[in-house]
Amino acid sequence: MLSLCAFMSESIHIELGASKELKYIPLLPQIKALVGDEKNKIAVLANVTAALHQTLDVLWTGFYLVENGELVLGPFQGPVACTRIAFGKGVCGTAWSQNETQVVSDVDQFPGHIACSSESRSEIVVPLRNTQKEVVALLDIDSRVLAHFDETDRTYLETLCNWIGEQVF
């Protein structure tokens, strides 16, 4: 039996030097094709993490999963990270408690920021919701650059996270 990978591209193709939006426009359909009809959340989140990290040129890309009333580290790429985060703590815990995306231009100005890496300067955290609209995971992306994330990131990453939530949670 041939694996699914034998029938699809195993790499992401994005034009080097493209604007942020011109990276996201082809990226999202490629991620959807990569995921296909896979339902295993770890497999899906791992490939999504790799695709985003490879495309966005950031410090850290990963997911935290809601488990037993706290956030637990899931698939990620980048330096080692915090393993558990409490509800309402840091940028991730705030995104979870407020059930909304957090775009932080300067993490040093965010009250209660959890510094998993001293290299992180800005961050975006996007909730993933299941079909009952409950937050079940969070996409967290950190950059070494101040004000790296904006409304373009918010729009495309929220679209992606909504799709993932519907697909696997």
mmCIF file of C-alpha atoms in Angstrom:
data_model
loop_
_atom_site.group_PDB
_atom_site.id
_atom_site.type_symbol
_atom_site.label_atom_id
_atom_site.label_comp_id
_atom_site.label_asym_id
_atom_site.label_seq_id
_atom_site.Cartn_x
_atom_site.Cartn_y
_atom_site.Cartn_z
ATOM 1 C CA MET A 1 0.000 0.000 0.000
ATOM 2 C CA LEU A 2 1.317 3.425 -0.913
ATOM 3 C CA SER A 3 1.363 6.104 1.721
ATOM 4 C CA LEU A 4 -0.573 9.336 1.323
ATOM 5 C CA CYS A 5 2.716 11.173 0.930
ATOM 6 C CA ALA A 6 3.336 9.320 -2.325
ATOM 7 C CA PHE A 7 0.421 11.248 -3.847
ATOM 8 C CA MET A 8 1.127 14.759 -2.650
ATOM 9 C CA SER A 9 3.852 17.320 -2.387
ATOM 10 C CA GLU A 10 5.976 16.972 0.704
ATOM 11 C CA SER A 11 7.245 20.529 0.527
ATOM 12 C CA ILE A 12 5.772 23.980 0.717
ATOM 13 C CA HIS A 13 6.415 26.294 -2.214
ATOM 14 C CA ILE A 14 6.384 30.019 -1.450
ATOM 15 C CA GLU A 15 8.075 32.738 -3.483
ATOM 16 C CA LEU A 16 11.144 34.030 -1.677
ATOM 17 C CA GLY A 17 10.921 37.719 -0.890
ATOM 18 C CA ALA A 18 7.145 37.798 -1.324
ATOM 19 C CA SER A 19 5.098 40.147 0.831
ATOM 20 C CA LYS A 20 3.436 38.696 3.898
ATOM 21 C CA GLU A 21 0.049 38.420 2.180
ATOM 22 C CA LEU A 22 1.596 36.875 -0.930
ATOM 23 C CA LYS A 23 3.094 34.211 1.317
ATOM 24 C CA TYR A 24 -0.207 33.400 3.041
ATOM 25 C CA ILE A 25 -2.319 33.278 -0.135
ATOM 26 C CA PRO A 26 -0.557 30.173 -1.545
ATOM 27 C CA LEU A 27 0.375 28.783 1.884
ATOM 28 C CA LEU A 28 -3.122 28.062 3.180
ATOM 29 C CA PRO A 29 -4.226 25.882 0.239
ATOM 30 C CA GLN A 30 -0.895 24.041 0.391
ATOM 31 C CA ILE A 31 -1.422 23.319 4.088
ATOM 32 C CA LYS A 32 -4.950 22.086 3.373
ATOM 33 C CA ALA A 33 -3.594 19.784 0.645
ATOM 34 C CA LEU A 34 -0.832 18.564 2.969
ATOM 35 C CA VAL A 35 -3.314 17.769 5.732
ATOM 36 C CA GLY A 36 -5.858 16.232 3.359
ATOM 37 C CA ASP A 37 -8.384 14.196 5.318
ATOM 38 C CA GLU A 38 -5.985 13.348 8.168
ATOM 39 C CA LYS A 39 -7.791 13.420 11.530
ATOM 40 C CA ASN A 40 -4.930 12.718 13.938
ATOM 41 C CA LYS A 41 -4.446 16.059 15.670
ATOM 42 C CA ILE A 42 -0.760 15.578 16.476
ATOM 43 C CA ALA A 43 0.050 14.694 12.861
ATOM 44 C CA VAL A 44 -1.937 17.673 11.577
ATOM 45 C CA LEU A 45 -0.498 20.144 14.084
ATOM 46 C CA ALA A 46 3.051 18.905 13.448
ATOM 47 C CA ASN A 47 2.819 19.458 9.691
ATOM 48 C CA VAL A 48 1.064 22.806 10.075
ATOM 49 C CA THR A 49 3.790 23.915 12.486
ATOM 50 C CA ALA A 50 6.522 22.933 10.043
ATOM 51 C CA ALA A 51 4.823 24.663 7.108
ATOM 52 C CA LEU A 52 4.288 27.900 9.039
ATOM 53 C CA HIS A 53 7.754 27.915 10.558
ATOM 54 C CA GLN A 54 9.406 27.288 7.201
ATOM 55 C CA THR A 55 7.401 30.073 5.535
ATOM 56 C CA LEU A 56 7.204 32.857 8.114
ATOM 57 C CA ASP A 57 10.882 33.158 9.158
ATOM 58 C CA VAL A 58 10.144 33.351 12.881
ATOM 59 C CA LEU A 59 11.807 32.267 16.133
ATOM 60 C CA TRP A 60 9.208 29.780 17.378
ATOM 61 C CA THR A 61 6.045 28.215 15.985
ATOM 62 C CA GLY A 62 3.893 25.753 17.840
ATOM 63 C CA PHE A 63 0.683 24.674 19.469
ATOM 64 C CA TYR A 64 -0.470 24.403 23.044
ATOM 65 C CA LEU A 65 -3.285 21.947 23.733
ATOM 66 C CA VAL A 66 -5.941 22.446 26.390
ATOM 67 C CA GLU A 67 -5.698 19.466 28.763
ATOM 68 C CA ASN A 68 -7.140 19.185 32.264
ATOM 69 C CA GLY A 69 -7.537 22.923 32.760
ATOM 70 C CA GLU A 70 -4.120 24.015 31.516
ATOM 71 C CA LEU A 71 -2.187 24.459 28.289
ATOM 72 C CA VAL A 72 0.256 21.668 27.475
ATOM 73 C CA LEU A 73 3.007 21.996 24.887
ATOM 74 C CA GLY A 74 2.189 20.321 21.582
ATOM 75 C CA PRO A 75 4.058 20.108 18.265
ATOM 76 C CA PHE A 76 6.483 22.986 17.747
ATOM 77 C CA GLN A 77 9.601 24.144 15.922
ATOM 78 C CA GLY A 78 12.230 26.413 17.424
ATOM 79 C CA PRO A 79 13.999 26.599 20.782
ATOM 80 C CA VAL A 80 12.752 24.589 23.759
ATOM 81 C CA ALA A 81 9.563 25.991 25.261
ATOM 82 C CA CYS A 82 7.438 26.195 28.372
ATOM 83 C CA THR A 83 5.748 22.843 28.908
ATOM 84 C CA ARG A 84 2.629 24.037 30.762
ATOM 85 C CA ILE A 85 0.826 27.372 30.959
ATOM 86 C CA ALA A 86 -2.013 28.222 33.333
ATOM 87 C CA PHE A 87 -5.361 29.658 32.276
ATOM 88 C CA GLY A 88 -5.074 33.457 31.986
ATOM 89 C CA LYS A 89 -1.264 33.508 32.315
ATOM 90 C CA GLY A 90 1.008 35.029 29.692
ATOM 91 C CA VAL A 91 -0.040 35.720 26.108
ATOM 92 C CA CYS A 92 -1.227 32.137 25.516
ATOM 93 C CA GLY A 93 -3.244 31.927 28.708
ATOM 94 C CA THR A 94 -4.764 35.326 27.963
ATOM 95 C CA ALA A 95 -5.782 34.300 24.433
ATOM 96 C CA TRP A 96 -7.384 31.212 25.955
ATOM 97 C CA SER A 97 -9.207 33.050 28.757
ATOM 98 C CA GLN A 98 -10.443 35.828 26.458
ATOM 99 C CA ASN A 99 -11.119 33.409 23.566
ATOM 100 C CA GLU A 100 -9.539 35.817 21.108
ATOM 101 C CA THR A 101 -6.353 36.323 19.157
ATOM 102 C CA GLN A 102 -3.599 38.266 20.880
ATOM 103 C CA VAL A 103 -1.212 40.307 18.710
ATOM 104 C CA VAL A 104 1.632 41.594 20.870
ATOM 105 C CA SER A 105 4.033 44.059 19.245
ATOM 106 C CA ASP A 106 6.444 44.104 22.190
ATOM 107 C CA VAL A 107 6.310 41.181 24.601
ATOM 108 C CA ASP A 108 8.216 43.153 27.234
ATOM 109 C CA GLN A 109 5.206 45.488 27.469
ATOM 110 C CA PHE A 110 2.681 42.659 27.924
ATOM 111 C CA PRO A 111 1.697 42.314 31.610
ATOM 112 C CA GLY A 112 2.642 38.854 32.862
ATOM 113 C CA HIS A 113 4.448 37.796 29.683
ATOM 114 C CA ILE A 114 6.059 34.372 30.114
ATOM 115 C CA ALA A 115 9.530 34.512 28.596
ATOM 116 C CA CYS A 116 10.200 30.997 27.324
ATOM 117 C CA SER A 117 12.972 32.531 25.192
ATOM 118 C CA SER A 118 14.789 35.787 25.858
ATOM 119 C CA GLU A 119 15.051 36.200 22.062
ATOM 120 C CA SER A 120 11.290 36.662 21.645
ATOM 121 C CA ARG A 121 10.325 40.291 20.920
ATOM 122 C CA SER A 122 6.781 39.981 19.495
ATOM 123 C CA GLU A 123 4.102 37.298 19.456
ATOM 124 C CA ILE A 124 0.765 36.245 18.016
ATOM 125 C CA VAL A 125 -1.478 33.653 19.652
ATOM 126 C CA VAL A 126 -4.593 32.346 17.888
ATOM 127 C CA PRO A 127 -7.240 30.110 19.494
ATOM 128 C CA LEU A 128 -8.382 26.900 17.807
ATOM 129 C CA ARG A 129 -11.985 26.037 18.575
ATOM 130 C CA ASN A 130 -13.841 22.765 18.221
ATOM 131 C CA THR A 131 -17.257 22.496 16.579
ATOM 132 C CA GLN A 132 -18.844 23.553 19.913
ATOM 133 C CA LYS A 133 -16.743 26.770 19.728
ATOM 134 C CA GLU A 134 -14.668 25.817 22.797
ATOM 135 C CA VAL A 135 -10.968 26.685 22.779
ATOM 136 C CA VAL A 136 -9.138 23.353 22.466
ATOM 137 C CA ALA A 137 -5.683 24.543 21.422
ATOM 138 C CA LEU A 138 -3.686 27.665 20.622
ATOM 139 C CA LEU A 139 -1.286 28.491 17.808
ATOM 140 C CA ASP A 140 1.627 30.490 19.216
ATOM 141 C CA ILE A 141 4.221 32.193 17.024
ATOM 142 C CA ASP A 142 7.123 34.257 18.360
ATOM 143 C CA SER A 143 9.455 36.552 16.437
ATOM 144 C CA ARG A 144 12.843 38.064 17.182
ATOM 145 C CA VAL A 145 11.552 41.289 15.568
ATOM 146 C CA LEU A 146 9.445 43.910 17.349
ATOM 147 C CA ALA A 147 5.974 44.415 15.820
ATOM 148 C CA HIS A 148 6.466 41.489 13.442
ATOM 149 C CA PHE A 149 2.767 40.514 13.467
ATOM 150 C CA ASP A 150 -0.159 42.545 12.176
ATOM 151 C CA GLU A 151 -3.730 42.302 10.889
ATOM 152 C CA THR A 152 -2.593 40.315 7.854
ATOM 153 C CA ASP A 153 -1.185 37.639 10.149
ATOM 154 C CA ARG A 154 -4.313 37.743 12.308
ATOM 155 C CA THR A 155 -6.648 37.331 9.338
ATOM 156 C CA TYR A 156 -4.844 34.421 7.685
ATOM 157 C CA LEU A 157 -3.896 32.607 10.889
ATOM 158 C CA GLU A 158 -7.445 32.866 12.249
ATOM 159 C CA THR A 159 -8.735 31.420 8.963
ATOM 160 C CA LEU A 160 -6.219 28.577 9.216
ATOM 161 C CA CYS A 161 -6.989 27.874 12.884
ATOM 162 C CA ASN A 162 -10.734 27.882 12.264
ATOM 163 C CA TRP A 163 -10.221 25.319 9.512
ATOM 164 C CA ILE A 164 -7.960 23.130 11.685
ATOM 165 C CA GLY A 165 -10.474 23.259 14.534
ATOM 166 C CA GLU A 166 -13.233 22.057 12.233
ATOM 167 C CA GLN A 167 -11.013 19.371 10.704
ATOM 168 C CA VAL A 168 -9.553 17.626 13.743
ATOM 169 C CA PHE A 169 -11.159 18.789 16.997
#
